mmCIF file of C-alpha atoms in Angstrom:
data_model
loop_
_atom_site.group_PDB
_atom_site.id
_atom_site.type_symbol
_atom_site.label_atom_id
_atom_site.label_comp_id
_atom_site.label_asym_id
_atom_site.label_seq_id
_atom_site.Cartn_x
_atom_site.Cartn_y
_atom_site.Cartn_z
ATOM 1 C CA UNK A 3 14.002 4.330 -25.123
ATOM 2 C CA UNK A 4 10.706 6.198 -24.202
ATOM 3 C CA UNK A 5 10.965 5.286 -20.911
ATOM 4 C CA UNK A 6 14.329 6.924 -20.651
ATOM 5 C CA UNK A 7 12.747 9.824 -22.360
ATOM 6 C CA UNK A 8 10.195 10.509 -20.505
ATOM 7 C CA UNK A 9 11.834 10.085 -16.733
ATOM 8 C CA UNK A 10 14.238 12.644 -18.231
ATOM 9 C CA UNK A 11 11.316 14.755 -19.030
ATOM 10 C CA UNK A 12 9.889 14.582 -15.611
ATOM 11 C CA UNK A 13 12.842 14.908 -13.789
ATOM 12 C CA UNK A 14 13.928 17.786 -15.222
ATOM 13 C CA UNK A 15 10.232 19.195 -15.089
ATOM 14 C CA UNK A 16 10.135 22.650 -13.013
ATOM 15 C CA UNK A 17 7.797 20.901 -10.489
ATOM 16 C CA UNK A 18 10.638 18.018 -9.793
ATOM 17 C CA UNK A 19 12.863 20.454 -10.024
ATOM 18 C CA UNK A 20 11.567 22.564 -7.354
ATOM 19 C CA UNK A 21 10.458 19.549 -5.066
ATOM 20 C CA UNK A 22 14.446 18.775 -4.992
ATOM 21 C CA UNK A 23 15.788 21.771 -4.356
ATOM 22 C CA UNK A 24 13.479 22.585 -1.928
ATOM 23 C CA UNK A 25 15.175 22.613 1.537
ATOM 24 C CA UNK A 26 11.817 21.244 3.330
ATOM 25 C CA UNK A 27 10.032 20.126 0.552
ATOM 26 C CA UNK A 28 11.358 16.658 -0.252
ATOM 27 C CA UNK A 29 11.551 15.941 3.347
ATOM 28 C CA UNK A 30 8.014 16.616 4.138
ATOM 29 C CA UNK A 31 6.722 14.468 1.199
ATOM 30 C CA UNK A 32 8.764 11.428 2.359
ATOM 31 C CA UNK A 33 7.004 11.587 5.411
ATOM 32 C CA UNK A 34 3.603 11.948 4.580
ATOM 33 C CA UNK A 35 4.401 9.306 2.274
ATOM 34 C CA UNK A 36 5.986 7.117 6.002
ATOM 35 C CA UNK A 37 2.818 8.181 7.578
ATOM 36 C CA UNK A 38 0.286 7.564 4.958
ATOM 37 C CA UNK A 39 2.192 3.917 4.439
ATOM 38 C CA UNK A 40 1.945 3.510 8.182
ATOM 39 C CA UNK A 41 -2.306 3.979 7.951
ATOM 40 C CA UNK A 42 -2.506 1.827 4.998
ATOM 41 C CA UNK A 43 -0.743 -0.837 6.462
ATOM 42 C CA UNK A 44 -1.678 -0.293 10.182
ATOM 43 C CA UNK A 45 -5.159 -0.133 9.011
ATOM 44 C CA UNK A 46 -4.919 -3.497 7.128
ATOM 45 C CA UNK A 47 -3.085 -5.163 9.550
ATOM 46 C CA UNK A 48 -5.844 -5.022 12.297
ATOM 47 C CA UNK A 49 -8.334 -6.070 9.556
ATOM 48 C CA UNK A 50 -6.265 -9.018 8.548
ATOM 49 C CA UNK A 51 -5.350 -9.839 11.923
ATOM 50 C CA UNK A 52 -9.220 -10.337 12.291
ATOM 51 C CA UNK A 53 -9.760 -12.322 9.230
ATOM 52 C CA UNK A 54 -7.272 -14.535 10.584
ATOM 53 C CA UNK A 55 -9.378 -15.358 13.398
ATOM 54 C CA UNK A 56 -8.164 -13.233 16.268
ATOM 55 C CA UNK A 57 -11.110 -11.330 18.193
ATOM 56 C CA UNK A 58 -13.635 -13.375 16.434
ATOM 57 C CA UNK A 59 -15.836 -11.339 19.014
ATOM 58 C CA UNK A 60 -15.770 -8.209 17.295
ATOM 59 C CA UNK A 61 -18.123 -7.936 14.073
ATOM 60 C CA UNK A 62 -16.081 -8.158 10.659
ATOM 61 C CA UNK A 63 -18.640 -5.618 9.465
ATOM 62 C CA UNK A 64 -17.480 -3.293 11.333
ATOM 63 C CA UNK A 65 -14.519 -3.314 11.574
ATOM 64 C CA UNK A 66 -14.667 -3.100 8.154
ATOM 65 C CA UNK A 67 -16.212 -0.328 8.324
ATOM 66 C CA UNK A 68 -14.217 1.336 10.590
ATOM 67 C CA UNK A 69 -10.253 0.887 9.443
ATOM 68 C CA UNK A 70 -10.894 0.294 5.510
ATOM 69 C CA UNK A 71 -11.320 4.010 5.084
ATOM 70 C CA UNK A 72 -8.447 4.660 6.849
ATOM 71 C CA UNK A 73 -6.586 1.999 5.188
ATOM 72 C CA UNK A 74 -8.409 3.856 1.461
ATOM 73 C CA UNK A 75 -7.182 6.967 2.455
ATOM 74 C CA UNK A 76 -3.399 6.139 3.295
ATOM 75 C CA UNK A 77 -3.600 4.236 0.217
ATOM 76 C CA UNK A 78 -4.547 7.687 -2.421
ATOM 77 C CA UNK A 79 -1.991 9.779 0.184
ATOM 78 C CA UNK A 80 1.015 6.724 -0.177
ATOM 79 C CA UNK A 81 0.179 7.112 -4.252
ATOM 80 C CA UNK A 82 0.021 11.065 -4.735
ATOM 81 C CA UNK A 83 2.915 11.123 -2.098
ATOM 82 C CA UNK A 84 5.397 8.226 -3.801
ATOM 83 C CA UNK A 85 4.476 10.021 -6.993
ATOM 84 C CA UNK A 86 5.828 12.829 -6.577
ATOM 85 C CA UNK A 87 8.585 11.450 -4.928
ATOM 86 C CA UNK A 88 9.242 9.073 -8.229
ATOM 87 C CA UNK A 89 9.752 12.224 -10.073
ATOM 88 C CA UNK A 90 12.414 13.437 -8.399
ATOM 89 C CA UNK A 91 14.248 10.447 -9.089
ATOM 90 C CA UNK A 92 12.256 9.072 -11.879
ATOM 91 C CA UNK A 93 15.558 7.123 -13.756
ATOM 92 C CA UNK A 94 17.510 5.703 -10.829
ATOM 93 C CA UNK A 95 14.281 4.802 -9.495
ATOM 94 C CA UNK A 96 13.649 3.153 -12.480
ATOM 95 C CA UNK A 97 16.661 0.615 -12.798
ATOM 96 C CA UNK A 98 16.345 -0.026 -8.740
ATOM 97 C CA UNK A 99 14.790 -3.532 -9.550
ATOM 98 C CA UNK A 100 13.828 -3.003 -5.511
ATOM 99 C CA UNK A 101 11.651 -0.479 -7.034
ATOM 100 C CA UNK A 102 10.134 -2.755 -9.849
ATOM 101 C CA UNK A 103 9.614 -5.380 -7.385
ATOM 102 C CA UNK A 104 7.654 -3.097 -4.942
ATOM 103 C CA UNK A 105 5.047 -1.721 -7.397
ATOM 104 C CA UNK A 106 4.769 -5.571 -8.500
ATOM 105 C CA UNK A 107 4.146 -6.364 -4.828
ATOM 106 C CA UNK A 108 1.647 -3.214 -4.492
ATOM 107 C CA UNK A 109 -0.564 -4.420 -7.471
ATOM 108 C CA UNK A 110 -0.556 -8.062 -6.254
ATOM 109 C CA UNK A 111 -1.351 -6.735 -2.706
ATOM 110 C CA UNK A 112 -4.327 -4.708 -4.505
ATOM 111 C CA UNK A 113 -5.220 -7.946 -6.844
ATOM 112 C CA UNK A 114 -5.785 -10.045 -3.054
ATOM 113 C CA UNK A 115 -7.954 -7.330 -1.559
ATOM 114 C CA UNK A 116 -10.251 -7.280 -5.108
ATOM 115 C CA UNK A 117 -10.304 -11.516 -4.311
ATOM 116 C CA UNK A 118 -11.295 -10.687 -0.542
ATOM 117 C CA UNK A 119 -13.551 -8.282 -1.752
ATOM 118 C CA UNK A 120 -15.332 -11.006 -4.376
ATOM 119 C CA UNK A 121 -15.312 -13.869 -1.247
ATOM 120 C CA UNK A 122 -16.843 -12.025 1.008
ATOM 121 C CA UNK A 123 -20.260 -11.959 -0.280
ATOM 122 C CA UNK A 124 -21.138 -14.498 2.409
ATOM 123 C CA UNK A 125 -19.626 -12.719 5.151
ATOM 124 C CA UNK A 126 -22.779 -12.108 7.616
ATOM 125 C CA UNK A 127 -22.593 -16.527 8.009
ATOM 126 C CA UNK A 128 -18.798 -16.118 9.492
ATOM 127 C CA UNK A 129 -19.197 -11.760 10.865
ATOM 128 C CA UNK A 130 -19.067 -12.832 14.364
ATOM 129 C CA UNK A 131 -17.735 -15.430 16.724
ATOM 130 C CA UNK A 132 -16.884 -17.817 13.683
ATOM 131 C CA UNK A 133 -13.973 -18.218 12.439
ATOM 132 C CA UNK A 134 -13.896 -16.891 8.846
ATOM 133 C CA UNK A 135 -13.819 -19.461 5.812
ATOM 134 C CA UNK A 136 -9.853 -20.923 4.497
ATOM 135 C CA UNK A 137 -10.218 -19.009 1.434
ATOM 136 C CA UNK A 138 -10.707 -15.558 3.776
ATOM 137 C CA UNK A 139 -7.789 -16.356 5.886
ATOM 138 C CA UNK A 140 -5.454 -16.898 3.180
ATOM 139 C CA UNK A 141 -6.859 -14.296 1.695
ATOM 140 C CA UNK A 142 -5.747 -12.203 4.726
ATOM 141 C CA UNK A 143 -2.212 -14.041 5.348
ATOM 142 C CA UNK A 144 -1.757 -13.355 1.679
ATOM 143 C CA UNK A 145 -1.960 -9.935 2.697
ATOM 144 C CA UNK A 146 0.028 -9.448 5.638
ATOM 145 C CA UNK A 147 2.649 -11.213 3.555
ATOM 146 C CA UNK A 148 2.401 -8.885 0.681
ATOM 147 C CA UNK A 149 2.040 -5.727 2.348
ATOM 148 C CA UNK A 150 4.963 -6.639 4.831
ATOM 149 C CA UNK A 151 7.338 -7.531 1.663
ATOM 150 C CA UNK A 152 6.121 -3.700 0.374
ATOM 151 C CA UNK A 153 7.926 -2.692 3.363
ATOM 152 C CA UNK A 154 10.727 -4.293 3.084
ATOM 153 C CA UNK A 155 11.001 -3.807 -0.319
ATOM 154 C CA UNK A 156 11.079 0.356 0.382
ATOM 155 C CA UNK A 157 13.749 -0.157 2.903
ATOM 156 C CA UNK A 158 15.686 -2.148 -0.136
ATOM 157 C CA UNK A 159 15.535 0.906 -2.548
ATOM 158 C CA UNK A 160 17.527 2.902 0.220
ATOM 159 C CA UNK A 161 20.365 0.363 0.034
ATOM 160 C CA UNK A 162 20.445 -1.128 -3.200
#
């Protein structure tokens, strides 16, 4: 009952309000929330492409350094940007169980990168020209998996 409550509350805030009616407003968030998603996943797609063991020549280090703050940023721009898009339509989005199943995907997606983060203490043994441990590359199909199934699971809220 609260939840009802309180996505009627934000939906009918004045800042919903005047994202929806907003002839260009809407629109523009739902792309920088496309184009944020596209950096986040773009971003950890190269990385886990290399934890896999492709271009074993290039230093894990840094590429690390490199896309992960790409891949940071898209992540706080998907967030702020899907937020206020969730108010908009905070109760249909709600009872879209492609929705529910999305954010679960999101925080399992974030749940494999905290693992990664915890196996890779060891990572100047396997940084360059060796292929990374099992537990890494799993680690990194894992996430390809989950972060591909985000996708798919947006496209799903469209047509469910």
């Amino acid at each position: 009952m609260l939840l009802t409550f309180d996505s009627f509350w934000l939906e009918n805030s004045a800042f919903s309000s005047a994202i929806r009616q907003s002839v260009w407003l809407y629109p523009a968030i739902a792309s920088l929330h496309l184009l944020s998603l596209t950096m986040l996943i773009g971003a950890i797609v190269m990385f886990d492409l290399r934890l896999v063991g492709y271009s074993r020549q290039l230093l894990v280090t840094d590429l690390a350094q490199h896309l992960l703050p790409w891949a940071y940023g898209g992540f706080v721009i998907a967030v702020s940007s899907g937020l206020l898009l969730f108010a908009v339509d905070a109760s249909e989005l709600i009872a879209n169980p492609a929705f529910r199943l999305k954010l679960l995907l999101i925080l399992a997606a974030v749940i494999n990168a905290t693992l990664f983060r915890i196996s890779a203490r060891a990572i100047r043994v396997w940084n360059r020209s060796v292929m990374p441990p099992l537990s890494v590359r799993i680690i990194a199909l894992s996430s390809l998996l989950l972060w591909t199934s985000v996708l798919i699971g947006s496209r799903l809220m469209v047509s469910i």
